[in-house]
Amino acid sequence: MLLKNDNISEIINGKRVITKKPELLAPAGNLEKLKVAVHYGADAVFIGGQEYGLRSNADNFTLEEIAEGVRFANQYGAKIYVTTNIYAHNENIPGLDNYLKGLQEAGVHGIIVADPLIIETARRVAPKLEVHLSTQQSLTNWKAVQFWKEEGLERVVLARETSAEEIREIKEKVDIEIEAFIHGAMCIAYSGRCVLSNHMTARDSNRGGCCQSCRWDYDLYKLDGGKEIPLFDEKDAPFAMSPKDLNLIQSIPKMIELGIDSLKIEGRMKSIHYVATVVSVYRKVIDAYCADPDNFVIRKEWLEELDKCANRDTAPAFFEGVPGYKEQMYGVHSKKTTYEFAGLVLDYDKETKMVTLQQRNFFKPGDEVEFFGPEIENFTQVVETIWDEDGNELDAARHPLQIVKFKVDREVFPYNMMRKEN
Amino acid sequence: MKKPELLVTPTSVSHIHDLASAGADAIIIGEQRYGLRLAGEFRRDDIVEAVKIARQYGINVYVAMNAIFHNDKVDELGDYVRFLADTGVDAIVFGDPAVLMTVREVAPHMKLHWNTETTATNWYACNYWGRKGAKRAVLARELNMDAIIEIKEHAEVEIEVQVHGMTCMFQSKRSLIGNYFEYQGKVMEIERRKYDKGMFLHDKERDNKYPIFEDENGTHIMSPNDICIIDELTEMVDAGIDCFKIDGVLHAPDYITEVTKKYRRAIDLCAENRGQYEKEKDQLLAEIEAIQPKHRPLDTGFFFKETVY
């Protein structure tokens, strides 16, 4: 069936256009990634603070950095949400009031929350913060969504197990903002209902300690009268719970027509190259579809672009049906990306065609590199002579964060990126 | 001294007689359409029968409706709740707020126990669900003794703690065993997999064996050991914990009955004759060890373990 929500489009000059454009929500593990995400077109960015978030291994933001991130985002009209989605233990209660007050003072727009402790505390001490229900609550039906609406929440993030048809029904029955994942790694368990890490490594998965035991290999056996019968052959890859990463680029038109309010990219641990690439592709897809939905086609170069930063195979998971074995990974749980991030543009001199670039990976004269960014169409270029900041010629750009200069034929802009095929 | 209720899991209607005679105060039953990881499958007729038997023995009947529901089942929740209320069950166990909403609509006097298994981790959340209508919170199994006692001190609802048996580590909506068989090209075996309770995953690095099974709710992976703290009940009895649960999922009926007898004795002694409890508790533990299946080592769960994050 065609899933159309009547409130999202209008006929303007004889042509249908989407007037309710969903928010593109991007992850950022630190301030640099936040700036990149916003600059590359995210309408909102979610970040983690020092406490109460679910990525204890990420850099995470201090309150000062959060405030700076908010100021930066404000220049673009973008919003900042902070993940405070642990399931707290008693020992996490002291300090919560001050933490939430600090977020409010920093100008954060909203928080993403799972635990009612944090929901109600935020209401009490930091009432300006919007409260969004985290996917950690594994919300899968309209009636549960209705419950949280009646609790006063502004938005819910649905479980990754919900299908397009289920989302349509939820949207129809409950008037609340819906956020759904479109891209990135995901739990194969219902989020919040997995404690493999707790058992296997004594790290609390629901407080940010997840060690990704679902990506490990196991051998499947059957007990038969006390005997252990292997349910695999020597040649088979071992059992694993590992899912392919989510990729819903093909489903974006359907998601927009459903009236989903926010489209979310996962990956606070990912690089700025990943954030820039994924955000810019989805920005283009959303903008193109909204401008002219009835003549929209997915362009091949968008798909290729997404592939350039993928370190796992991808699949549409539950949005488009029930995922089978082809949407899981056996034996191999990641792959090397086809491209690597080689440099970040700091400046460009139009007169001399000289780029000033911060090195992020080894490159040398003769290498073919590709530039991309929101102001430009992707183009490739062969690197010629490279100089350091003082004008000394270099045999290669060898050092991370080293400032180098070389000629680039087309104009590039600060925050544009340079990548190189592996 | 107040004794915690001893809650156990029958595998069938007839098993309820054995468990009640063994000293159970309450049973939890239900069907996989609405409840998670039950020791037995109790359809509506079975529930009617179970309530009759329970009344003879004066024990409570709780019915599990703690599945994670998708839209397709929301409309039938009301009918099931109404049936349970008419049948006279003593409480409904829920995790999904859709059940709470439904109970408010169709059976507002029905008692509710909040049990998501993994997310009841602080006293505030327990009281929150209490304010929404729950009379009891079932604590996450990943808490230590100090955290449990602190929750009880602050709790405005009854507190239930699992003291024995295996716990769930993971629930996925996906058909993970079926998918693996399909990946291997063994389509024939898929037909039978839902009834095959003997499967486990071997974790070579830790040499642990995790039971795994599929049902209507997806794929479940269970803990490698059975909790047993029959010799460590004192603190929780003194704190006034309201209910001790023995979870018998994937265990044989006779085993569950025997374990129920041991805990009955342990709870009675612990509450009424502390000196005798101290004398007998090691023996009670040894008696359970003696009937423990060899692939299911005992441990103390997270009661005396620290987790980091």
XYZ file of C-alpha atoms in Angstrom:
731
model
C 0.000 0.000 0.000
C 1.050 3.562 -0.554
C 1.740 5.295 2.718
C 0.702 8.898 2.415
C 0.117 11.377 5.168
C -2.061 14.233 3.894
C -0.593 16.857 6.168
C 2.905 16.866 4.813
C 2.614 18.240 1.282
C 1.020 21.030 -0.714
C 0.510 21.776 -4.384
C 2.526 24.863 -5.214
C 2.434 26.179 -8.811
C 0.932 22.916 -9.986
C 3.681 20.831 -8.400
C 3.508 18.844 -5.173
C 6.170 19.786 -2.643
C 6.771 18.460 0.823
C 6.060 21.167 3.356
C 6.731 19.075 6.415
C 10.402 18.293 6.090
C 11.713 15.879 8.706
C 14.599 16.847 10.930
C 17.914 15.225 10.010
C 19.483 14.238 13.322
C 23.190 13.386 13.445
C 25.542 11.981 16.078
C 28.642 13.718 17.385
C 31.205 12.260 19.785
C 33.082 15.530 20.294
C 32.989 19.217 19.446
C 34.758 18.857 16.114
C 32.256 16.200 14.993
C 29.375 18.396 16.153
C 30.622 21.277 14.042
C 31.084 19.014 11.046
C 27.625 17.497 11.430
C 25.987 20.920 11.579
C 28.081 22.323 8.764
C 27.267 19.343 6.540
C 23.543 19.858 6.968
C 22.239 18.233 10.149
C 19.174 20.005 11.563
C 19.975 18.661 14.990
C 22.861 16.834 16.657
C 22.819 14.478 19.602
C 25.800 14.317 21.897
C 26.789 12.698 25.182
C 27.847 14.486 28.345
C 30.281 13.217 30.949
C 27.611 11.211 32.746
C 24.260 9.490 32.252
C 24.890 8.655 28.572
C 25.364 5.259 26.982
C 28.848 5.507 25.443
C 31.272 5.547 28.315
C 34.108 4.947 25.818
C 33.339 8.002 23.680
C 35.154 11.315 24.260
C 31.927 12.900 25.547
C 31.397 16.611 26.157
C 32.140 18.758 29.192
C 29.458 21.332 30.047
C 31.696 24.066 28.578
C 31.990 22.119 25.340
C 28.240 21.568 25.283
C 27.688 25.318 25.646
C 30.139 25.977 22.828
C 28.410 23.350 20.699
C 25.052 24.998 21.318
C 26.456 28.414 20.323
C 27.880 26.944 17.131
C 24.639 25.133 16.303
C 22.580 28.256 16.961
C 24.413 30.074 14.158
C 22.962 27.486 11.781
C 19.572 27.252 13.484
C 20.396 23.666 14.516
C 19.381 22.008 17.790
C 21.453 20.066 20.294
C 20.085 17.077 22.192
C 21.993 15.333 24.961
C 21.712 11.590 25.537
C 20.952 10.904 29.185
C 19.547 7.468 28.492
C 21.111 5.157 31.054
C 18.948 3.026 33.283
C 20.218 4.607 36.480
C 21.110 2.705 39.625
C 20.595 4.220 43.090
C 24.204 5.383 43.108
C 23.586 7.515 39.990
C 20.858 9.588 41.656
C 23.093 12.075 43.528
C 24.336 14.687 41.068
C 21.522 14.245 38.570
C 19.763 17.500 39.514
C 22.872 19.595 38.982
C 23.771 17.810 35.788
C 20.358 18.492 34.240
C 20.370 22.106 35.425
C 23.768 22.485 33.791
C 22.419 21.169 30.486
C 19.541 23.623 30.624
C 21.912 26.501 31.362
C 24.125 25.446 28.472
C 21.145 26.023 26.184
C 20.596 22.406 25.209
C 17.299 21.956 23.391
C 16.354 18.554 24.696
C 17.484 15.341 26.334
C 17.024 11.741 25.235
C 15.912 9.689 28.220
C 14.899 6.133 29.125
C 14.612 6.110 32.922
C 11.518 7.686 34.563
C 13.881 8.934 37.274
C 15.572 11.184 34.733
C 12.318 12.147 32.993
C 10.712 13.396 36.199
C 13.875 14.976 37.566
C 14.294 16.938 34.339
C 10.698 18.152 34.551
C 11.321 19.350 38.081
C 14.750 20.962 37.855
C 15.213 21.765 34.160
C 11.740 22.301 32.724
C 12.984 24.082 29.598
C 14.545 20.873 28.309
C 12.405 18.915 25.878
C 12.247 15.276 26.921
C 12.518 12.625 24.212
C 12.003 8.972 25.075
C 15.062 6.900 24.117
C 14.978 3.778 21.974
C 16.256 2.068 25.149
C 12.581 1.866 26.157
C 11.940 -0.335 23.075
C 8.654 1.327 22.176
C 6.835 -0.880 19.711
C 3.134 -0.030 19.833
C 0.807 2.958 19.650
C -0.709 2.437 23.058
C 2.646 2.617 24.802
C 3.362 5.743 22.756
C 0.021 7.125 23.980
C 1.139 6.463 27.556
C 4.293 8.538 27.112
C 2.373 11.310 25.381
C 0.079 11.499 28.395
C 3.199 11.698 30.538
C 3.976 14.925 28.716
C 6.875 13.877 26.501
C 7.486 15.879 23.338
C 8.933 13.074 21.282
C 9.524 9.315 21.278
C 12.260 7.377 19.534
C 10.725 4.122 18.377
C 12.257 0.694 18.770
C 14.293 -0.369 15.774
C 11.961 -3.359 15.501
C 9.020 -1.297 14.235
C 7.975 -1.579 10.598
C 6.775 1.148 8.232
C 3.187 -0.059 8.607
C 3.449 -0.012 12.407
C 4.874 3.503 12.348
C 2.033 4.615 10.071
C -0.518 3.332 12.584
C 1.316 4.947 15.512
C 1.427 8.269 13.648
C -2.272 7.989 12.851
C -3.368 7.208 16.411
C -1.091 9.402 18.511
C -0.181 13.030 17.970
C 3.424 13.092 19.130
C 6.760 13.619 17.399
C 8.266 10.369 16.166
C 11.991 9.867 15.727
C 13.282 6.837 13.841
C 16.738 5.526 13.013
C 17.816 5.612 9.376
C 21.482 4.692 9.400
C 24.201 3.084 11.471
C 25.064 0.212 13.760
C 22.318 -1.161 15.953
C 21.471 -3.553 18.725
C 20.213 -6.928 17.568
C 18.400 -7.291 20.896
C 15.475 -5.121 21.841
C 17.367 -2.112 23.213
C 17.434 -2.051 26.996
C 16.690 -5.772 27.147
C 20.237 -7.039 26.749
C 22.655 -7.636 29.603
C 25.161 -9.879 27.807
C 27.946 -7.461 28.767
C 26.993 -7.589 32.424
C 27.253 -11.365 32.444
C 30.292 -11.804 30.225
C 32.498 -8.891 31.302
C 30.818 -7.342 34.379
C 30.248 -4.168 32.353
C 26.750 -2.715 32.619
C 25.332 -2.412 29.113
C 22.443 -0.206 30.220
C 24.828 2.318 31.740
C 27.156 2.651 28.752
C 29.464 -0.309 29.346
C 28.288 -2.482 26.427
C 31.195 -4.579 25.160
C 29.299 -5.755 22.054
C 29.221 -9.441 22.971
C 26.662 -9.835 20.190
C 29.482 -9.358 17.676
C 31.418 -12.329 19.052
C 31.369 -15.891 17.746
C 29.675 -18.763 19.549
C 29.200 -22.453 18.825
C 25.628 -23.711 18.746
C 24.972 -27.119 20.350
C 22.017 -29.239 21.303
C 21.825 -31.287 24.468
C 20.553 -34.752 23.688
C 20.371 -37.197 26.600
C 23.360 -35.537 28.243
C 25.363 -35.525 24.999
C 26.382 -32.257 23.381
C 25.657 -32.393 19.660
C 27.243 -29.627 17.546
C 24.747 -27.915 15.234
C 27.419 -26.690 12.857
C 29.903 -28.257 10.477
C 33.603 -27.538 10.521
C 33.244 -25.462 7.373
C 30.403 -23.305 8.734
C 31.008 -19.882 10.174
C 30.111 -19.911 13.881
C 26.824 -18.670 15.306
C 26.638 -14.922 15.929
C 23.927 -12.433 16.757
C 25.642 -9.716 14.743
C 23.311 -7.610 12.557
C 24.341 -5.774 9.445
C 24.224 -2.022 9.943
C 21.006 -0.169 9.221
C 20.740 1.711 5.935
C 17.367 3.178 4.954
C 18.416 5.490 2.146
C 15.976 3.786 -0.224
C 13.172 4.200 2.313
C 13.579 7.927 2.964
C 10.719 8.881 0.600
C 8.390 6.498 2.437
C 9.542 7.828 5.810
C 8.895 11.406 4.732
C 5.433 10.489 3.410
C 4.667 8.814 6.746
C 5.285 12.129 8.436
C 8.110 10.862 10.657
C 9.415 13.952 12.425
C 13.065 13.156 12.884
C 15.398 10.871 10.932
C 18.300 9.743 13.051
C 21.803 8.647 12.128
C 23.599 6.507 14.711
C 27.301 6.735 15.513
C 28.713 8.940 18.260
C 31.893 6.855 18.104
C 32.377 7.406 14.354
C 34.916 9.698 12.676
C 34.261 13.178 11.278
C 34.683 11.649 7.843
C 31.837 9.251 8.541
C 29.609 11.963 9.995
C 30.294 14.324 7.097
C 29.700 11.676 4.446
C 26.512 10.210 5.859
C 24.981 13.558 6.829
C 25.697 15.109 3.438
C 24.157 12.178 1.548
C 20.957 12.118 3.585
C 20.773 15.922 3.408
C 20.744 15.648 -0.384
C 18.173 12.848 -0.414
C 15.777 14.660 1.920
C 16.127 17.992 0.127
C 15.699 16.480 -3.321
C 12.659 14.471 -2.320
C 10.951 17.349 -0.540
C 11.496 19.714 -3.478
C 9.923 17.401 -6.029
C 8.623 14.146 -4.552
C 6.792 12.968 -7.654
C 9.848 13.019 -9.902
C 12.349 11.863 -7.330
C 14.889 9.135 -8.047
C 17.722 7.928 -5.832
C 20.974 8.842 -7.555
C 23.641 6.206 -7.937
C 26.361 8.527 -6.662
C 24.531 8.926 -3.330
C 24.635 5.178 -2.785
C 28.286 5.037 -3.806
C 29.079 7.923 -1.501
C 27.551 6.132 1.514
C 29.638 3.070 0.684
C 32.828 5.086 0.929
C 32.610 5.274 4.712
C 30.882 1.950 5.441
C 32.820 -0.466 7.637
C 30.048 -3.048 7.606
C 27.531 -4.325 5.095
C 24.138 -2.681 5.460
C 20.459 -3.649 5.301
C 17.033 -2.075 5.877
C 16.245 -4.246 8.955
C 12.657 -4.138 10.278
C 11.413 -1.025 8.488
C 10.868 -2.975 5.283
C 9.899 -6.354 6.752
C 11.299 -9.158 8.871
C 15.078 -9.420 8.605
C 16.374 -12.885 7.782
C 19.823 -14.421 7.792
C 20.978 -12.219 4.940
C 20.666 -9.233 7.245
C 23.062 -10.733 9.746
C 26.804 -11.281 9.643
C 28.501 -14.610 10.228
C 32.247 -15.077 10.503
C 33.181 -11.496 9.626
C 31.864 -8.646 11.747
C 33.396 -5.675 9.992
C 35.249 -4.793 6.847
C 37.832 -2.192 5.941
C 36.366 0.968 4.503
C 37.089 1.479 0.807
C 38.211 5.070 1.367
C 40.156 6.769 4.097
C 39.944 10.306 5.345
C 43.142 12.078 4.240
C 42.686 15.739 5.140
C 40.488 18.591 6.344
C 40.448 21.838 4.360
C 41.329 24.876 6.474
C 41.622 27.496 3.740
C 41.833 28.036 -0.018
C 43.465 30.833 -1.932
C 41.545 31.445 -5.164
C 44.428 33.476 -6.703
C 47.112 30.848 -6.257
C 44.708 27.843 -6.176
C 46.545 26.762 -3.055
C 44.719 24.732 -0.402
C 45.760 24.765 3.239
C 44.904 21.404 4.673
C 45.241 19.541 7.952
C 46.611 16.031 7.330
C 44.528 13.133 8.692
C 46.168 10.267 6.853
C 49.297 9.678 4.823
C 49.312 10.936 1.233
C 51.997 11.888 -1.244
C 52.501 13.524 -4.626
C 50.938 11.408 -7.364
C 48.046 10.160 -5.206
C 44.559 10.596 -6.568
C 42.343 12.201 -3.927
C 38.695 13.200 -3.788
C 37.282 16.397 -2.281
C 33.742 16.671 -0.984
C 31.675 19.046 1.085
C 28.373 20.866 1.228
C 29.512 23.736 -1.050
C 30.959 21.567 -3.823
C 30.237 18.636 -6.088
C 32.680 15.794 -5.458
C 35.773 15.936 -7.653
C 39.044 14.074 -7.888
C 42.480 15.563 -8.200
C 46.003 14.230 -8.483
C 48.244 15.679 -5.792
C 51.319 17.430 -7.091
C 53.989 19.157 -5.013
C 53.249 19.342 -1.295
C 54.709 22.062 0.929
C 54.719 22.497 4.668
C 53.544 25.685 6.401
C 56.941 27.319 5.963
C 57.090 26.593 2.267
C 59.479 23.622 2.460
C 58.775 20.940 -0.119
C 57.745 17.569 1.353
C 58.130 14.082 -0.114
C 54.787 13.188 1.515
C 52.274 14.405 4.094
C 53.360 12.042 6.829
C 52.244 13.480 10.136
C 48.758 13.501 11.638
C 47.391 17.045 12.028
C 50.351 18.469 10.073
C 49.425 21.623 8.120
C 50.311 21.250 4.421
C 49.694 23.159 1.206
C 49.326 22.054 -2.404
C 47.492 23.075 -5.539
C 43.858 22.150 -6.087
C 42.288 23.142 -9.397
C 38.742 23.759 -8.197
C 37.673 25.976 -5.354
C 37.277 24.280 -1.986
C 36.019 25.634 1.335
C 36.906 25.313 5.004
C 35.495 22.042 6.473
C 35.564 20.385 3.027
C 37.237 16.999 3.276
C 39.758 15.099 1.238
C 39.625 11.299 1.030
C 41.750 8.697 -0.684
C 40.947 5.224 -1.963
C 42.515 2.436 0.109
C 8.917 -11.572 61.468
C 7.300 -10.963 58.099
C 8.064 -13.688 55.607
C 8.603 -12.946 51.941
C 6.135 -14.611 49.632
C 7.645 -17.627 47.848
C 6.748 -17.318 44.146
C 7.392 -20.239 41.817
C 6.823 -21.260 38.212
C 4.706 -24.337 37.483
C 5.312 -26.173 34.215
C 1.735 -27.499 33.954
C -1.630 -27.424 35.712
C -0.959 -30.652 37.587
C 2.424 -29.379 38.733
C 0.629 -26.699 40.777
C -0.465 -29.362 43.304
C 3.144 -30.395 43.845
C 4.377 -26.841 44.206
C 1.614 -25.804 46.598
C 2.340 -28.891 48.693
C 6.036 -28.051 48.572
C 5.284 -24.699 50.184
C 4.817 -22.166 47.391
C 2.817 -19.063 48.317
C 2.213 -17.941 44.748
C 2.633 -19.061 41.161
C 3.280 -17.196 37.940
C 1.742 -18.598 34.777
C 0.656 -17.471 31.336
C 1.206 -18.073 27.665
C 3.960 -16.914 25.338
C 1.471 -14.836 23.364
C 1.481 -12.364 26.264
C 4.210 -13.391 28.683
C 7.956 -13.863 28.536
C 10.018 -16.982 29.199
C 7.534 -18.978 31.219
C 8.224 -22.424 32.658
C 4.959 -23.742 31.206
C 2.388 -22.773 28.608
C -0.992 -22.008 30.244
C -3.848 -21.233 27.849
C -7.102 -19.725 29.079
C -8.610 -23.068 30.153
C -5.439 -23.867 32.037
C -5.559 -20.534 33.830
C -9.146 -21.166 34.920
C -8.080 -24.564 36.234
C -4.947 -23.133 37.870
C -6.965 -20.528 39.762
C -9.318 -23.254 41.061
C -6.402 -25.319 42.309
C -4.688 -22.292 43.804
C -7.828 -21.439 45.766
C -7.850 -24.921 47.315
C -4.362 -24.301 48.638
C -4.813 -20.593 49.371
C -2.005 -19.468 47.101
C -1.862 -16.501 44.718
C -1.919 -16.662 40.924
C -0.079 -14.071 38.862
C -0.343 -13.994 35.093
C 2.487 -12.787 32.876
C 1.676 -10.110 30.312
C 5.195 -8.734 30.196
C 5.892 -9.251 26.486
C 6.999 -6.360 24.288
C 3.843 -5.808 22.261
C 3.627 -4.609 18.688
C 0.480 -2.942 17.311
C -0.953 -6.255 16.121
C -1.664 -7.434 19.668
C -2.767 -4.172 21.258
C -6.418 -4.638 20.374
C -6.659 -8.046 21.998
C -5.086 -7.015 25.311
C -8.400 -5.769 26.681
C -10.138 -9.072 26.097
C -7.355 -10.994 27.811
C -7.251 -8.643 30.801
C -11.043 -8.901 31.146
C -10.766 -12.681 31.046
C -8.076 -12.645 33.742
C -10.154 -10.335 35.932
C -13.233 -12.552 35.499
C -11.163 -15.619 36.316
C -10.026 -13.996 39.525
C -6.262 -14.006 39.102
C -4.476 -12.034 41.807
C -2.222 -9.842 39.676
C -1.017 -9.162 36.171
C 2.701 -8.827 35.498
C 3.533 -6.187 32.890
C 6.461 -4.390 31.312
C 4.849 -2.578 28.398
C 2.833 0.535 29.368
C 0.176 -0.591 26.845
C -0.856 -3.231 29.398
C -1.076 -0.651 32.164
C -3.294 1.542 29.972
C -5.496 -1.422 29.111
C -5.898 -2.480 32.735
C -6.895 1.075 33.683
C -9.591 0.912 31.007
C -11.084 -2.524 31.502
C -10.143 -3.763 34.987
C -9.020 -0.828 37.123
C -8.998 -2.869 40.328
C -6.632 -5.505 38.970
C -3.277 -5.546 40.767
C -0.233 -4.893 38.614
C 3.356 -6.017 39.036
C 5.968 -4.158 37.003
C 8.567 -6.481 35.474
C 10.643 -5.616 32.426
C 13.416 -7.912 33.751
C 16.317 -5.532 33.048
C 15.210 -1.972 33.737
C 14.050 -1.899 37.376
C 17.417 -0.640 38.582
C 16.639 2.170 41.034
C 14.066 2.933 43.731
C 12.758 6.028 41.985
C 11.733 4.076 38.884
C 10.000 1.471 41.081
C 8.000 4.184 42.821
C 7.266 5.877 39.507
C 5.535 2.742 38.227
C 3.884 2.525 41.631
C 2.362 5.964 41.110
C 1.163 4.812 37.686
C -0.658 1.893 39.270
C 1.785 -0.938 40.004
C 1.634 -2.574 43.425
C 4.940 -4.357 43.032
C 8.243 -3.947 41.216
C 10.316 -6.947 40.165
C 13.951 -5.899 40.390
C 16.499 -6.308 37.635
C 18.740 -9.305 38.218
C 21.859 -7.259 37.641
C 21.704 -5.535 41.050
C 23.822 -6.367 44.057
C 22.571 -6.960 47.591
C 23.330 -3.418 48.798
C 21.390 -1.877 45.906
C 18.438 -4.210 46.551
C 18.311 -3.302 50.232
C 18.558 0.415 49.427
C 15.698 0.115 46.944
C 13.569 -1.629 49.557
C 14.299 1.130 52.083
C 12.949 3.761 49.670
C 10.226 1.709 48.006
C 6.542 2.606 48.152
C 5.698 -0.628 46.314
C 6.305 -4.281 47.092
C 9.704 -5.528 45.979
C 10.217 -8.914 44.342
C 13.669 -10.445 43.943
C 14.647 -13.575 42.063
C 16.631 -15.825 44.385
C 16.974 -18.936 42.250
C 17.228 -20.114 38.666
C 18.381 -18.806 35.353
C 17.902 -15.258 34.114
C 17.459 -13.785 30.685
C 20.491 -12.010 29.215
C 19.120 -11.084 25.804
C 15.902 -10.902 23.826
C 15.807 -10.208 20.104
C 12.772 -9.997 17.880
C 14.772 -11.799 15.218
C 14.688 -15.529 14.613
C 18.371 -16.029 15.344
C 18.466 -19.821 15.490
C 16.266 -20.139 12.421
C 18.392 -17.587 10.581
C 21.568 -19.497 11.424
C 20.068 -22.749 10.164
C 18.955 -21.037 6.964
C 22.411 -19.562 6.559
C 23.777 -23.111 6.867
C 21.193 -24.414 4.421
C 19.471 -26.615 7.005
C 15.914 -25.549 6.326
C 14.496 -28.914 7.520
C 15.405 -28.238 11.119
C 13.576 -24.949 11.309
C 10.192 -26.623 11.575
C 11.071 -28.146 14.913
C 13.185 -25.461 16.443
C 10.480 -23.766 18.470
C 9.961 -26.832 20.598
C 13.595 -27.648 21.051
C 14.589 -26.426 24.488
C 17.972 -28.131 24.674
C 20.049 -25.736 22.607
C 22.904 -23.668 23.961
C 25.685 -21.387 22.782
C 29.203 -22.255 23.829
C 31.405 -19.289 24.660
C 34.857 -20.844 24.303
C 36.760 -17.992 25.898
C 34.792 -18.198 29.146
C 33.804 -21.850 28.751
C 30.217 -20.830 29.451
C 27.093 -22.444 28.036
C 24.189 -20.120 27.407
C 20.780 -21.728 26.801
C 19.081 -20.267 23.731
C 15.525 -20.737 22.461
C 12.990 -19.169 20.166
C 9.305 -18.546 20.651
C 6.640 -16.105 19.554
C 8.523 -13.271 21.262
C 11.752 -13.864 19.383
C 15.070 -15.336 20.490
C 16.057 -15.562 24.136
C 19.557 -16.160 25.493
C 19.817 -17.196 29.131
C 22.466 -17.015 31.839
C 25.065 -19.811 31.996
C 24.527 -20.443 35.716
C 21.544 -20.804 37.994
C 21.402 -18.279 40.804
C 21.152 -19.923 44.197
C 21.294 -17.828 47.356
C 19.393 -20.126 49.692
C 22.204 -19.599 52.223
C 22.235 -15.793 51.863
C 18.639 -14.812 52.628
C 19.150 -13.075 55.972
C 19.709 -9.496 54.827
C 16.730 -9.511 52.482
C 14.406 -11.141 55.009
C 15.481 -8.543 57.587
C 14.955 -5.743 55.066
C 11.395 -6.954 54.488
C 11.699 -7.878 50.793
C 8.165 -8.843 49.832
C 8.674 -11.731 47.466
C 11.348 -14.267 46.569
C 11.028 -15.849 43.154
C 12.294 -19.217 42.003
C 12.394 -19.203 38.219
C 12.182 -22.721 36.837
C 12.227 -21.903 33.138
C 13.964 -24.700 31.176
C 14.066 -26.899 34.287
C 12.214 -30.167 34.966
C 9.089 -30.095 37.178
C 10.577 -32.352 39.856
C 13.621 -30.147 40.117
C 11.438 -27.050 40.615
C 9.370 -28.835 43.262
C 12.461 -29.935 45.189
C 13.998 -26.462 45.060
C 10.695 -25.007 46.281
C 10.783 -27.326 49.314
C 14.304 -26.235 50.203
C 13.497 -22.543 49.963
C 10.297 -23.045 51.956
C 12.400 -24.453 54.752
C 15.074 -21.780 54.392
C 12.588 -18.894 54.492
C 10.691 -20.325 57.456
C 13.859 -20.876 59.432
C 15.376 -17.571 58.462
C 12.283 -15.701 59.646
C 11.396 -17.794 62.703
C 14.481 -19.560 63.930
C 17.580 -17.721 62.805
C 19.959 -19.957 64.760
C 18.643 -23.055 63.055
C 18.835 -21.322 59.645
C 22.508 -20.597 60.247
C 23.048 -24.252 61.129
C 21.105 -25.689 58.208
C 21.739 -23.295 55.353
C 24.926 -24.974 54.076
C 23.134 -28.286 54.087
C 20.208 -26.797 52.121
C 22.660 -25.455 49.546
C 24.336 -28.854 49.346
C 20.972 -30.530 48.793
C 20.279 -28.256 45.842
C 23.758 -28.839 44.466
C 23.035 -32.548 44.621
C 20.038 -32.283 42.290
C 21.517 -29.629 40.024
C 21.735 -30.701 36.339
C 25.400 -31.067 35.467
C 25.347 -28.448 32.698
C 23.887 -25.825 35.064
C 26.436 -24.679 37.665
C 25.136 -22.652 40.594
C 26.335 -19.156 41.377
C 25.177 -16.090 43.297
C 24.262 -13.992 40.244
C 25.008 -10.314 40.777
C 24.227 -10.316 44.509
C 27.899 -10.030 45.452
C 29.363 -8.718 42.217
C 30.323 -5.221 41.146
C 29.647 -4.076 37.613
C 31.462 -1.198 35.963
C 30.545 0.895 32.958
